[in-house]
Amino acid sequence: MSTKKSFTDRLVDASAKFAGIRFLQVIQHAFMRMLPVTMIGGFASLFKGISIGGYQAWLQSTPLYGALGAIYNFTVGLLAVYVVTLTAYEFAHTYNLKKSGGLGVAIVALACFLIVTPYTEAADAYSSATLPMSWLGSAGMFTALLIAFGTGAIFKFCEAKNLSVKLPDSVPPNIAVQFTLLIPGTISILLAGIVRMIFAATPVGSMQQAVYAVVSLPLQALGANIFGLWIIMVVLYLMWFLGIHGGMTIGPVITLLFTQLQMENLAAFQAGQPLPHMVTGTILSYSSGSLPLVIAALIVCKSTANRSITKLGLLPSLFGVDEPIYFGFPMILNPIFFIPWVILTPSIAVWGTWLLEKTGLMGYATGATAGGFVPFFVNNLVSYGIRGLFWGCVLFALDVVIYIPFVKAYDRQIQKQEAETLQEKAEENAQ
């Protein structure tokens, strides 16, 4: 009998070891708790952004337009707020901070995150301060994770060293716990204030701006060439894998490097002249990241949880709204999906597009775009014509095939968890 493990078995083993790391468990559990927020916000974004026929004109003439905007802005638009709160909460439970409690750590972490977030102070006593929502959403997620773990580590240290205000045993627990939070909470908030002052004294200005500078400045130096584009696309999905909004972080770099080239191609296309640039930052689209996984999951998944999530996430993914699957499946910080999501699919899109253009099987990108919230094949048709539509579908099918063994490996894990849960419930009922 052969004892050689299959590729899927190796993936499961590697993922199990990786998933056993406690701080990754904290992040994954926190993200999974956000599923209602990301799912509802994703659908709100989809229904607000679709532009078909006279739909937009009708929608903007009704109160529904504002309601959908509010739903999105206060769900997905505030992701960093939910991330810092739930991550700190999960940290307290994972590391068994019984004295502090999850809710106390979460509230202090949220306060620390808001302290380091840049805002405009009130000009006078009769004016209001303004807190920009840009850093409270996906753009602030990495900062939110740092703050959540930093706050949790302070509470963990204080609890291990028994650093808390001592009260008599006669004090009711609901009052005593407030004083238990006082010392670690004070340390956390003071450190957040110091961090704010340090960054404010630099040309960067804030933690969030520092994160963007660290990521974007080296990418800008790569230049508008095929190698630079490939690295930029890999880094974009790496950011998403780490829980950072890749489009918001890397998007400005792509705009800076390639917009002029796209406009020159568009001008030549309109004039009926040969297109001057092969590399314009536009590649054959395979949707914006989650759709190949969703289709692969619908084909091979057997677990109840995965099939339910992918059915709910199919429509948003088709129109480029990935957050429900990124956070709900989850793809973020899921080691099984690192290779197909971060390495293989963007590499095939970049180099496959370049090879097709180089061999003449497909023309250069015209510089035209169908905009957001349209299926990937529509963008391929607008940018590359009929040949782009055909080759984009071939590319998408290849991506689905690539995802299948990785999805199978993850689904096997979830099936095992569901079986264990059913067994535990059966034993409880038998007692």
Coordinates of C-alpha atoms in Angstrom, one line a residue:
M1 CA 0.0 0.0 0.0
S2 CA 1.5 3.4 -1.0
T3 CA 2.1 5.9 1.7
K4 CA 2.9 8.7 -0.6
K5 CA 0.8 11.7 0.1
S6 CA -1.2 13.5 -2.6
F7 CA -0.8 17.2 -3.4
T8 CA -4.1 17.9 -1.6
D9 CA -2.9 16.0 1.5
R10 CA 0.3 18.0 1.6
L11 CA -1.7 21.2 1.3
V12 CA -3.9 20.2 4.2
D13 CA -0.9 19.3 6.4
A14 CA 0.9 22.5 5.6
S15 CA -2.2 24.6 6.2
A16 CA -2.9 22.8 9.5
K17 CA 0.5 23.7 10.8
F18 CA 0.2 27.3 9.5
A19 CA -3.3 27.7 10.9
G20 CA -2.1 26.4 14.3
I21 CA -0.3 29.7 14.8
R22 CA -2.3 31.5 17.4
F23 CA -2.1 35.1 16.1
L24 CA -3.4 33.9 12.7
Q25 CA -6.3 32.2 14.4
V26 CA -7.1 35.5 16.0
I27 CA -7.2 37.3 12.7
Q28 CA -9.2 34.6 10.8
H29 CA -11.8 34.3 13.6
A30 CA -12.1 38.1 13.7
F31 CA -12.6 38.4 10.0
M32 CA -15.1 35.6 9.9
R33 CA -17.2 37.4 12.6
M34 CA -17.5 40.3 10.1
L35 CA -19.3 38.2 7.5
P36 CA -22.7 39.8 8.0
V37 CA -21.2 43.3 7.7
T38 CA -19.1 42.5 4.6
M39 CA -21.8 40.5 2.9
I40 CA -24.5 43.1 3.3
G41 CA -22.1 45.9 2.5
G42 CA -21.0 44.1 -0.6
F43 CA -24.5 43.7 -1.9
A44 CA -25.2 47.4 -1.1
S45 CA -22.1 48.4 -3.1
L46 CA -23.2 46.2 -6.0
F47 CA -26.7 47.5 -6.2
K48 CA -25.5 51.1 -5.9
G49 CA -22.8 50.9 -8.5
I50 CA -24.3 48.9 -11.3
S51 CA -24.7 51.0 -14.4
I52 CA -27.1 49.3 -16.9
G53 CA -29.5 51.2 -19.1
G54 CA -31.4 53.8 -17.1
Y55 CA -30.9 52.1 -13.8
Q56 CA -28.5 54.7 -12.4
A57 CA -30.7 57.6 -13.4
W58 CA -33.7 55.9 -11.7
L59 CA -31.7 54.9 -8.6
Q60 CA -30.3 58.4 -8.1
S61 CA -33.8 59.9 -8.3
T62 CA -35.0 57.8 -5.3
P63 CA -34.1 57.7 -1.6
L64 CA -32.8 54.2 -2.1
Y65 CA -29.5 55.7 -3.6
G66 CA -28.7 57.4 -0.3
A67 CA -29.7 54.4 1.8
L68 CA -27.5 52.1 -0.2
G69 CA -24.6 54.5 0.2
A70 CA -25.1 54.7 3.9
I71 CA -25.3 50.9 4.2
Y72 CA -22.0 50.6 2.4
N73 CA -20.2 53.4 4.2
F74 CA -21.1 52.1 7.6
T75 CA -20.4 48.5 6.9
V76 CA -17.5 47.9 4.4
G77 CA -16.6 51.6 4.7
L78 CA -15.8 51.2 8.4
L79 CA -13.9 47.8 8.1
A80 CA -10.9 49.0 10.0
V81 CA -13.1 49.9 13.0
Y82 CA -14.6 46.4 13.0
V83 CA -11.2 44.8 12.5
V84 CA -9.5 46.5 15.4
T85 CA -12.5 45.8 17.7
L86 CA -13.0 42.1 16.8
T87 CA -9.3 41.3 16.6
A88 CA -8.7 42.6 20.0
Y89 CA -11.8 40.8 21.3
E90 CA -10.5 37.5 19.7
F91 CA -7.0 38.1 21.1
A92 CA -8.4 38.3 24.6
H93 CA -10.3 35.0 24.2
T94 CA -7.5 33.1 22.3
Y95 CA -4.9 34.1 24.9
N96 CA -7.3 33.5 27.8
L97 CA -7.3 37.0 29.3
K98 CA -9.9 36.2 31.9
K99 CA -9.4 39.3 34.1
S100 CA -9.6 41.8 31.3
G101 CA -12.3 40.2 29.3
G102 CA -12.7 40.5 25.5
L103 CA -15.0 43.5 25.6
G104 CA -12.6 45.6 27.7
V105 CA -9.6 44.9 25.5
A106 CA -11.7 45.6 22.4
I107 CA -12.9 49.0 23.6
V108 CA -9.4 50.1 24.6
A109 CA -8.0 49.0 21.2
L110 CA -10.7 50.9 19.4
A111 CA -9.8 54.0 21.4
C112 CA -6.1 53.6 20.5
F113 CA -6.9 53.2 16.8
L114 CA -8.9 56.4 16.8
I115 CA -6.1 58.2 18.6
V116 CA -3.6 57.3 15.9
T117 CA -6.0 58.1 13.0
P118 CA -5.4 61.5 11.5
Y119 CA -8.3 64.0 11.7
T120 CA -8.9 67.7 11.3
E121 CA -9.3 69.6 14.6
A122 CA -12.0 72.1 15.0
A123 CA -11.0 75.6 14.0
D124 CA -12.8 77.2 16.9
A125 CA -15.2 76.4 19.7
Y126 CA -18.2 76.6 17.4
S127 CA -16.8 74.3 14.7
S128 CA -16.6 70.5 14.5
A129 CA -13.6 68.3 14.2
T130 CA -13.7 66.0 11.1
L131 CA -12.6 62.4 11.0
P132 CA -12.0 61.2 7.4
M133 CA -13.6 57.9 6.7
S134 CA -10.9 56.9 4.3
W135 CA -8.6 55.7 7.1
L136 CA -11.5 54.0 8.9
G137 CA -12.2 51.6 6.0
S138 CA -10.0 49.1 4.2
A139 CA -7.1 51.6 3.9
G140 CA -6.7 51.5 7.7
M141 CA -6.9 47.8 8.2
F142 CA -3.2 47.1 8.6
T143 CA -2.9 49.9 11.2
A144 CA -6.0 48.4 12.9
L145 CA -4.3 45.0 13.2
L146 CA -1.1 46.5 14.6
I147 CA -3.1 48.4 17.2
A148 CA -5.3 45.4 18.1
F149 CA -2.3 43.1 18.7
G150 CA -0.3 45.8 20.4
T151 CA -3.1 46.5 22.8
G152 CA -3.7 42.8 23.4
A153 CA 0.0 42.3 24.1
I154 CA -0.1 45.1 26.7
F155 CA -3.1 43.6 28.5
K156 CA -1.5 40.1 28.3
F157 CA 1.7 41.4 29.9
C158 CA -0.2 43.3 32.7
E159 CA -2.3 40.3 33.5
A160 CA 0.8 38.0 33.6
K161 CA 2.5 40.4 35.9
N162 CA -0.6 40.9 37.9
L163 CA -0.5 44.7 37.3
S164 CA -3.9 45.9 38.2
V165 CA -5.7 48.0 40.9
K166 CA -6.3 45.8 43.9
L167 CA -9.8 46.1 45.4
P168 CA -11.3 44.2 48.4
D169 CA -13.2 41.0 47.7
S170 CA -16.4 42.7 48.8
V171 CA -16.4 44.9 45.6
P172 CA -18.9 43.6 43.1
P173 CA -17.3 42.0 40.0
N174 CA -18.9 44.4 37.5
I175 CA -17.2 47.3 39.3
A176 CA -13.9 45.5 40.0
V177 CA -13.4 44.6 36.4
Q178 CA -13.3 48.4 35.5
F179 CA -10.3 48.9 37.7
T180 CA -8.7 45.8 36.3
L181 CA -8.7 47.5 32.9
L182 CA -7.4 50.8 34.3
I183 CA -3.6 50.1 34.2
P184 CA -3.3 48.3 30.9
G185 CA -5.8 50.6 29.4
T186 CA -3.9 53.7 30.5
I187 CA -0.6 52.3 29.2
S188 CA -2.2 51.4 25.8
I189 CA -3.9 54.8 25.3
L190 CA -0.8 56.8 26.4
L191 CA 1.4 54.8 24.0
A192 CA -1.1 55.5 21.2
G193 CA -0.8 59.2 21.9
I194 CA 3.0 58.9 21.8
V195 CA 2.8 57.1 18.5
R196 CA 0.6 59.8 17.1
M197 CA 3.0 62.5 18.2
I198 CA 6.0 60.7 16.7
F199 CA 4.4 60.3 13.3
A200 CA 2.9 63.8 13.4
A201 CA 6.4 65.2 13.8
T202 CA 7.6 63.5 10.6
P203 CA 6.9 64.5 7.0
V204 CA 4.8 61.3 6.7
G205 CA 2.2 62.6 9.2
S206 CA 0.5 59.4 10.4
M207 CA 0.8 55.7 10.7
Q208 CA -1.5 55.1 7.8
Q209 CA 0.4 57.4 5.5
A210 CA 3.6 55.6 6.6
V211 CA 2.2 52.2 5.5
Y212 CA 1.3 53.6 2.1
A213 CA 4.8 55.2 1.7
V214 CA 6.5 51.9 2.6
V215 CA 4.5 50.0 0.0
S216 CA 4.1 52.4 -2.8
L217 CA 7.4 54.3 -3.1
P218 CA 9.5 51.2 -4.0
L219 CA 6.8 50.1 -6.5
Q220 CA 6.9 53.5 -8.3
A221 CA 10.6 52.9 -8.9
L222 CA 9.9 49.7 -10.8
G223 CA 8.8 51.7 -13.9
A224 CA 6.1 51.1 -16.5
N225 CA 7.4 47.9 -17.9
I226 CA 6.2 44.2 -17.9
F227 CA 8.4 43.2 -15.0
G228 CA 7.3 46.2 -13.0
L229 CA 3.6 45.5 -13.8
W230 CA 4.1 41.8 -12.7
I231 CA 5.6 42.7 -9.4
I232 CA 3.0 45.4 -8.8
M233 CA 0.1 42.9 -9.4
V234 CA 1.7 40.3 -7.1
V235 CA 2.1 42.9 -4.4
L236 CA -1.5 44.1 -4.8
Y237 CA -2.8 40.6 -4.0
L238 CA -0.2 40.1 -1.3
M239 CA -1.7 43.2 0.4
W240 CA -5.1 41.7 0.2
F241 CA -3.8 38.4 1.6
L242 CA -2.5 40.3 4.5
G243 CA -5.8 42.1 5.1
I244 CA -4.8 45.4 3.5
H245 CA -6.9 46.9 0.7
G246 CA -4.7 46.1 -2.3
G247 CA -6.6 48.3 -4.7
M248 CA -6.5 51.3 -2.5
T249 CA -2.9 50.8 -1.6
I250 CA -1.5 49.9 -5.0
G251 CA -4.1 51.5 -7.3
P252 CA -2.5 55.0 -7.1
V253 CA 0.8 53.5 -8.2
I254 CA -0.7 51.9 -11.2
T255 CA -2.5 55.2 -12.1
L256 CA 0.7 57.2 -11.7
L257 CA 2.8 54.8 -13.9
F258 CA 0.3 53.8 -16.6
T259 CA -2.4 56.4 -17.1
Q260 CA -0.5 58.5 -19.6
L261 CA 0.3 55.3 -21.7
Q262 CA -3.4 54.3 -21.6
M263 CA -4.4 57.8 -22.8
E264 CA -1.9 57.7 -25.7
N265 CA -3.2 54.3 -26.8
L266 CA -6.8 55.5 -26.6
A267 CA -6.0 58.6 -28.6
A268 CA -4.4 56.5 -31.3
F269 CA -7.3 54.1 -31.3
Q270 CA -9.8 56.9 -31.8
A271 CA -7.7 58.2 -34.7
G272 CA -7.5 54.8 -36.3
Q273 CA -3.7 54.7 -35.9
P274 CA -1.5 51.8 -34.6
L275 CA -1.4 51.6 -30.8
P276 CA 2.0 52.8 -29.5
H277 CA 2.2 50.9 -26.2
M278 CA 2.0 47.2 -25.4
V279 CA 2.4 47.5 -21.6
T280 CA -0.2 49.9 -20.3
G281 CA -1.1 48.5 -16.9
T282 CA -4.1 46.8 -18.5
I283 CA -4.2 43.0 -18.5
L284 CA -6.8 40.4 -19.3
S285 CA -9.3 40.4 -16.5
Y286 CA -10.3 37.3 -14.6
S287 CA -12.5 39.3 -12.3
S288 CA -11.0 41.1 -9.4
G289 CA -9.8 38.2 -7.3
S290 CA -12.5 35.9 -5.8
L291 CA -14.6 34.8 -8.7
P292 CA -12.3 31.9 -9.9
L293 CA -12.3 30.5 -6.3
V294 CA -16.1 30.9 -6.1
I295 CA -16.6 28.8 -9.3
A296 CA -14.1 26.2 -8.2
A297 CA -15.8 26.0 -4.8
L298 CA -19.2 25.5 -6.4
I299 CA -17.8 22.7 -8.5
V300 CA -15.9 20.7 -5.8
C301 CA -17.0 21.9 -2.3
K302 CA -19.0 19.5 -0.2
S303 CA -19.0 21.2 3.2
T304 CA -22.2 23.0 4.1
A305 CA -20.4 26.2 5.2
N306 CA -18.4 26.6 2.0
R307 CA -21.2 26.0 -0.3
S308 CA -23.5 28.4 1.5
I309 CA -20.9 31.2 1.6
T310 CA -19.9 30.8 -2.1
K311 CA -23.6 30.8 -3.2
L312 CA -24.1 34.1 -1.4
G313 CA -20.9 35.5 -2.7
L314 CA -21.3 34.5 -6.3
L315 CA -23.3 37.6 -7.5
P316 CA -21.1 40.2 -5.8
S317 CA -17.9 38.4 -7.1
L318 CA -19.2 38.4 -10.6
F319 CA -19.5 42.2 -10.5
G320 CA -16.1 42.7 -8.8
V321 CA -17.2 43.0 -5.2
D322 CA -14.8 40.6 -3.4
E323 CA -15.1 41.5 0.3
P324 CA -17.8 38.9 1.1
I325 CA -15.5 36.0 -0.1
Y326 CA -12.2 37.6 1.0
F327 CA -13.5 37.9 4.6
G328 CA -16.2 35.2 4.7
F329 CA -14.6 32.2 3.1
P330 CA -12.0 33.4 4.2
M331 CA -9.3 34.0 1.7
I332 CA -7.4 36.6 3.8
L333 CA -4.5 35.0 5.7
N334 CA -5.6 31.5 4.6
P335 CA -2.3 29.8 3.7
I336 CA -3.9 27.4 1.3
F337 CA -4.9 30.2 -1.0
F338 CA -1.6 32.1 -1.0
I339 CA -0.1 30.3 -4.0
P340 CA -3.1 30.6 -6.4
W341 CA -4.3 34.0 -5.2
V342 CA -1.0 35.9 -4.8
I343 CA 1.3 34.1 -7.2
L344 CA -0.3 32.0 -9.9
T345 CA -3.4 33.9 -11.1
P346 CA -1.9 37.4 -11.3
S347 CA 1.2 36.0 -12.9
I348 CA -0.8 34.2 -15.6
A349 CA -2.8 37.3 -16.3
V350 CA 0.2 39.5 -16.7
W351 CA 2.5 37.2 -18.6
G352 CA -0.3 35.5 -20.5
T353 CA -1.6 38.9 -21.7
W354 CA 2.0 39.9 -22.7
L355 CA 2.6 36.7 -24.6
L356 CA -0.7 36.9 -26.5
E357 CA 0.2 40.5 -27.5
K358 CA 3.7 39.6 -28.4
T359 CA 2.7 36.8 -30.7
G360 CA 0.0 38.8 -32.3
L361 CA -2.9 36.6 -31.1
M362 CA -4.4 39.6 -29.4
G363 CA -4.0 43.3 -30.0
Y364 CA -2.8 45.9 -27.5
A365 CA -5.2 47.4 -25.0
T366 CA -7.1 50.3 -26.5
G367 CA -7.0 52.3 -23.3
A368 CA -10.8 52.2 -23.1
T369 CA -12.5 50.7 -20.0
A370 CA -16.0 49.6 -19.1
G371 CA -15.6 51.0 -15.5
G372 CA -16.3 49.3 -12.3
F373 CA -19.0 46.8 -11.3
V374 CA -19.2 45.0 -14.6
P375 CA -18.3 41.3 -15.2
F376 CA -14.8 40.6 -16.2
F377 CA -15.6 39.6 -19.8
V378 CA -17.2 43.0 -20.5
N379 CA -14.0 44.7 -19.5
N380 CA -12.0 42.3 -21.7
L381 CA -14.3 43.0 -24.6
V382 CA -14.0 46.8 -24.2
S383 CA -10.2 46.8 -23.7
Y384 CA -9.2 44.1 -26.3
G385 CA -12.1 43.4 -28.5
I386 CA -13.5 40.0 -29.5
R387 CA -10.1 38.3 -29.2
G388 CA -9.8 39.7 -25.6
L389 CA -13.3 38.4 -24.8
F390 CA -12.3 34.9 -26.0
W391 CA -8.8 34.7 -24.4
G392 CA -10.2 36.2 -21.2
C393 CA -12.6 33.3 -20.9
V394 CA -9.8 30.9 -21.6
L395 CA -7.7 32.5 -18.9
F396 CA -10.6 32.4 -16.4
A397 CA -11.2 28.7 -17.0
L398 CA -7.5 28.1 -16.4
D399 CA -7.7 30.0 -13.2
V400 CA -10.6 27.9 -12.0
V401 CA -8.7 24.7 -12.7
I402 CA -5.7 26.1 -10.8
Y403 CA -7.9 26.8 -7.8
I404 CA -9.6 23.4 -7.6
P405 CA -7.0 21.4 -5.7
F406 CA -6.5 24.2 -3.2
V407 CA -10.2 24.6 -2.7
K408 CA -10.5 20.8 -2.2
A409 CA -7.8 20.9 0.5
Y410 CA -9.5 23.7 2.4
D411 CA -13.0 22.1 2.0
R412 CA -11.6 18.9 3.5
Q413 CA -10.6 20.8 6.6
I414 CA -14.0 22.4 6.9
Q415 CA -15.7 19.0 6.4
K416 CA -13.7 17.6 9.2
Q417 CA -14.6 20.5 11.5
E418 CA -18.3 20.1 10.6
A419 CA -18.1 16.3 11.4
E420 CA -16.5 17.0 14.7
T421 CA -19.2 19.6 15.6
L422 CA -21.9 17.1 14.7
Q423 CA -20.2 14.4 16.9
E424 CA -20.0 16.8 19.8
K425 CA -23.7 17.7 19.5
A426 CA -24.6 14.0 19.3
E427 CA -22.7 13.3 22.4
E428 CA -24.3 16.2 24.2
N429 CA -27.8 15.0 23.2
A430 CA -27.0 11.5 24.3
Q431 CA -26.1 12.6 27.8

